[in-house]
mmCIF file of C-alpha atoms in Angstrom:
data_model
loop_
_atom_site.group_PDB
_atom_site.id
_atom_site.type_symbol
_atom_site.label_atom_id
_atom_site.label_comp_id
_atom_site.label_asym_id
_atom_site.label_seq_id
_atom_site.Cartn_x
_atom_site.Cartn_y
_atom_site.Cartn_z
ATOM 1 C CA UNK A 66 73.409 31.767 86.897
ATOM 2 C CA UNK A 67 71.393 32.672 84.200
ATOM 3 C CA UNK A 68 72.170 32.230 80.285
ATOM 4 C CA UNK A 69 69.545 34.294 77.831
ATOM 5 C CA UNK A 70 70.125 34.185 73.882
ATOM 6 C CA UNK A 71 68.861 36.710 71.434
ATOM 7 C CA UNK A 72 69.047 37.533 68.091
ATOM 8 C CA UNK A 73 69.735 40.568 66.826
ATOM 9 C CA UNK A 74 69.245 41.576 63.271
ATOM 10 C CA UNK A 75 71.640 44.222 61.610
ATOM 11 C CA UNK A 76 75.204 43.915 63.505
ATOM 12 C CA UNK A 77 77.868 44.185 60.494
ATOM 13 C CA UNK A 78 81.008 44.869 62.822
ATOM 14 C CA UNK A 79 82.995 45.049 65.779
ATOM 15 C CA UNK A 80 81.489 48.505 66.028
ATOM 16 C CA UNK A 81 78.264 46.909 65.614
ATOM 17 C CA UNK A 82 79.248 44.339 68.566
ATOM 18 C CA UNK A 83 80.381 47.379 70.631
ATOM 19 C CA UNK A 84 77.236 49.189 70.732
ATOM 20 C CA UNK A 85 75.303 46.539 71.514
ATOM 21 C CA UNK A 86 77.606 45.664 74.074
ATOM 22 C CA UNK A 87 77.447 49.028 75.687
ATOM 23 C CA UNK A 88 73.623 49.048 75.950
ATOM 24 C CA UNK A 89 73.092 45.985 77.415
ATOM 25 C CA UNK A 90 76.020 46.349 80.076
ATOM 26 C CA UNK A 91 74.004 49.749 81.534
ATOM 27 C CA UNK A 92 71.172 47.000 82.619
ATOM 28 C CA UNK A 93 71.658 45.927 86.470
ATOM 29 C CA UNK A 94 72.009 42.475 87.574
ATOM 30 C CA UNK A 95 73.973 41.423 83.721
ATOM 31 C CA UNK A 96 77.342 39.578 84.802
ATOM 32 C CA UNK A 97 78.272 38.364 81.093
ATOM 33 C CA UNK A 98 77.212 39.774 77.171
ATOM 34 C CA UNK A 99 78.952 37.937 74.499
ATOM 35 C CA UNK A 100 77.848 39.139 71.483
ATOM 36 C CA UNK A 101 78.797 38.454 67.859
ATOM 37 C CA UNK A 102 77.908 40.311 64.690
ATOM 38 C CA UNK A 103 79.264 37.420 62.365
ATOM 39 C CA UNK A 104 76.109 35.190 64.115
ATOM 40 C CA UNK A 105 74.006 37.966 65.105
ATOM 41 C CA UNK A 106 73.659 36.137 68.895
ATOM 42 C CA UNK A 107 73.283 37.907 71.886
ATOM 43 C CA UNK A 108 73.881 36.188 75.313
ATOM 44 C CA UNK A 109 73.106 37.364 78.513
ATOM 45 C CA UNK A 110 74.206 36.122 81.249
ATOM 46 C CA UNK A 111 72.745 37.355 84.835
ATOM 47 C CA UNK A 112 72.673 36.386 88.911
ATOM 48 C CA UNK A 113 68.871 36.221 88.565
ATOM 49 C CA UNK A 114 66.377 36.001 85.680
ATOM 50 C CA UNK A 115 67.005 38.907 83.209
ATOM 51 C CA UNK A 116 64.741 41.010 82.236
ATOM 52 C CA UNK A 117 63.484 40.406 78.283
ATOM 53 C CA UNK A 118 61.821 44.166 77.848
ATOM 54 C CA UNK A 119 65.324 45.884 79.505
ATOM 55 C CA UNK A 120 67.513 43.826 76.940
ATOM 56 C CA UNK A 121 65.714 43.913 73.791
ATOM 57 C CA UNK A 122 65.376 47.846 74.882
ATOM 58 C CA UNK A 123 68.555 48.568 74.944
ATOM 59 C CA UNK A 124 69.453 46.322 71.821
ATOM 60 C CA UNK A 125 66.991 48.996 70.393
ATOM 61 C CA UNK A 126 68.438 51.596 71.865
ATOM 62 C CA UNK A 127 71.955 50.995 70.273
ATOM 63 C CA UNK A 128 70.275 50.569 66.928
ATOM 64 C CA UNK A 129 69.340 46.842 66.391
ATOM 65 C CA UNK A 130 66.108 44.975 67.072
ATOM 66 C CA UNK A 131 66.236 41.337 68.950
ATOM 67 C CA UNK A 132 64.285 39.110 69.533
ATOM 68 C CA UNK A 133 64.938 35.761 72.156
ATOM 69 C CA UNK A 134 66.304 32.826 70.678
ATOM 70 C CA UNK B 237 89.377 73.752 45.802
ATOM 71 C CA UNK B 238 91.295 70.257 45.867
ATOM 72 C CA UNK B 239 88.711 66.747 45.605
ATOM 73 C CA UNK B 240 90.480 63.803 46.151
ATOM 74 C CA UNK B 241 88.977 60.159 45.946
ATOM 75 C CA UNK B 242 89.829 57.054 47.525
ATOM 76 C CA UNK B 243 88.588 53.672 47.855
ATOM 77 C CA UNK B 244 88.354 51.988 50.979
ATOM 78 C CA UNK B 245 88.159 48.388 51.860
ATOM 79 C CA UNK B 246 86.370 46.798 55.314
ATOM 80 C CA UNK B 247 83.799 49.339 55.983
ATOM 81 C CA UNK B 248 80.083 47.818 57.002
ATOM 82 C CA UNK B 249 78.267 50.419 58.613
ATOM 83 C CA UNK B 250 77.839 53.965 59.724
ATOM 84 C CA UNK B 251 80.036 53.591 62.564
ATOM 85 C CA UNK B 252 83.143 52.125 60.053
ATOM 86 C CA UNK B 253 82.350 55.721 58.330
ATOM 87 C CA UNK B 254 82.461 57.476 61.398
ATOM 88 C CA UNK B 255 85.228 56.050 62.551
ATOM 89 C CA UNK B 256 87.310 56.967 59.287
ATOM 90 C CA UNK B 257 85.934 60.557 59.065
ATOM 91 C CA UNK B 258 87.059 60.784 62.473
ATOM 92 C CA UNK B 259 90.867 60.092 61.686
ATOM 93 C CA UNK B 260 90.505 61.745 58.686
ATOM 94 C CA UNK B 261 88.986 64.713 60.556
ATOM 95 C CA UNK B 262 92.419 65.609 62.565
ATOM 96 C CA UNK B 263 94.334 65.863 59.227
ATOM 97 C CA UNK B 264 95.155 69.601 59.044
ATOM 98 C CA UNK B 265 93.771 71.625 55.921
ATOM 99 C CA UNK B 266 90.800 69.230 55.199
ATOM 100 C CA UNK B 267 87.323 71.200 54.482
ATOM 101 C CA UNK B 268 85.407 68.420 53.690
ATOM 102 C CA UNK B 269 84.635 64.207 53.734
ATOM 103 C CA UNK B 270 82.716 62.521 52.496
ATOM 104 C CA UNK B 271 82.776 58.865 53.393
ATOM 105 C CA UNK B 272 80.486 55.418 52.127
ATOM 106 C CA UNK B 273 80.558 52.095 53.720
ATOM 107 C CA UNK B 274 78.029 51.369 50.604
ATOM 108 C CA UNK B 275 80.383 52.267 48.143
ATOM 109 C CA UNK B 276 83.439 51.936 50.291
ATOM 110 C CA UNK B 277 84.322 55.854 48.767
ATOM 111 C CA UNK B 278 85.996 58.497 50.539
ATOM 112 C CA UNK B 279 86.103 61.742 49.274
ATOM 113 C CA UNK B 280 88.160 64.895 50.426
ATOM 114 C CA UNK B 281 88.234 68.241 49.654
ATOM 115 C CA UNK B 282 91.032 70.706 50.828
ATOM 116 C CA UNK B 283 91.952 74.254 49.768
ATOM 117 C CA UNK B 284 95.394 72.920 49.226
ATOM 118 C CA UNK B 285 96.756 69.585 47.558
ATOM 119 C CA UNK B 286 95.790 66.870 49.863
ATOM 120 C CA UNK B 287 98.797 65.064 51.303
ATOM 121 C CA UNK B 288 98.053 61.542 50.300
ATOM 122 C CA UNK B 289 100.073 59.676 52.826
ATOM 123 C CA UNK B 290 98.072 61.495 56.022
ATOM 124 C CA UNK B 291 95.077 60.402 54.412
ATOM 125 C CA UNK B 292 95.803 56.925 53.777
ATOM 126 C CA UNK B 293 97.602 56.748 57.255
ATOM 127 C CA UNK B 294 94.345 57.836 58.789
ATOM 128 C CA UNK B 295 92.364 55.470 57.347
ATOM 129 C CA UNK B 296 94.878 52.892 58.616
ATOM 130 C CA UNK B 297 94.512 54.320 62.217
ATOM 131 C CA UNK B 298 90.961 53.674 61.912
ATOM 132 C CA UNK B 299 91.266 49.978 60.949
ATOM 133 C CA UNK B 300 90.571 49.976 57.189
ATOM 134 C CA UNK B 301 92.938 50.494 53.952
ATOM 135 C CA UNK B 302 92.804 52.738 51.335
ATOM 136 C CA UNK B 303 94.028 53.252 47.975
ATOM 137 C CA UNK B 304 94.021 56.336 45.681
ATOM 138 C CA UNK B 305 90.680 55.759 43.109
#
């Protein structure tokens, strides 16, 4: 298993959290997200290696930017 | 035209407004909203007297409290 951290600037709220959440769970091969907005970390976790560009992508896409921890 | 003001605790971010215009939204006679996570303001106009309660029972259903301003 594979564990990936990110942080992601501008999460406020559960809503926040949600979004995030949401994008990220679309990408193939992601078994676990925990996200937080109170610490602004993402973690992936994945079967194989995760791919960086699809995850800070759709972090983007739901309105945040990332970067890995 | 009725304008009726209220402020509103909790609310971080566009989706917290969205969320509360949403509830809001269903509340029958309501022309307008206008909603603020900045300012935590929520502002609605009616062609009849607003009925208080629904309003601040909406707001409730959408996670957040609200008192008359």
């Amino acid at each position: 298993m594979n564990t990936t951290a990110y942080d992601v600037t501008g999460m406020t709220c559960g809503h926040c959290e949600g979004s995030v959440r949401g994008e990220v769970a679309k990408i193939q091969g992601i078994t676990g997200i925990e996200v937080s907005a109170a610490t602004g970390r993402l973690i992936v976790t994945s079967d194989s290696a995760v791919d960086d560009a699809a995850v800070l992508a759709a972090v983007d896409e739901a309105g945040y930017s990332a970067v890995r921890a």
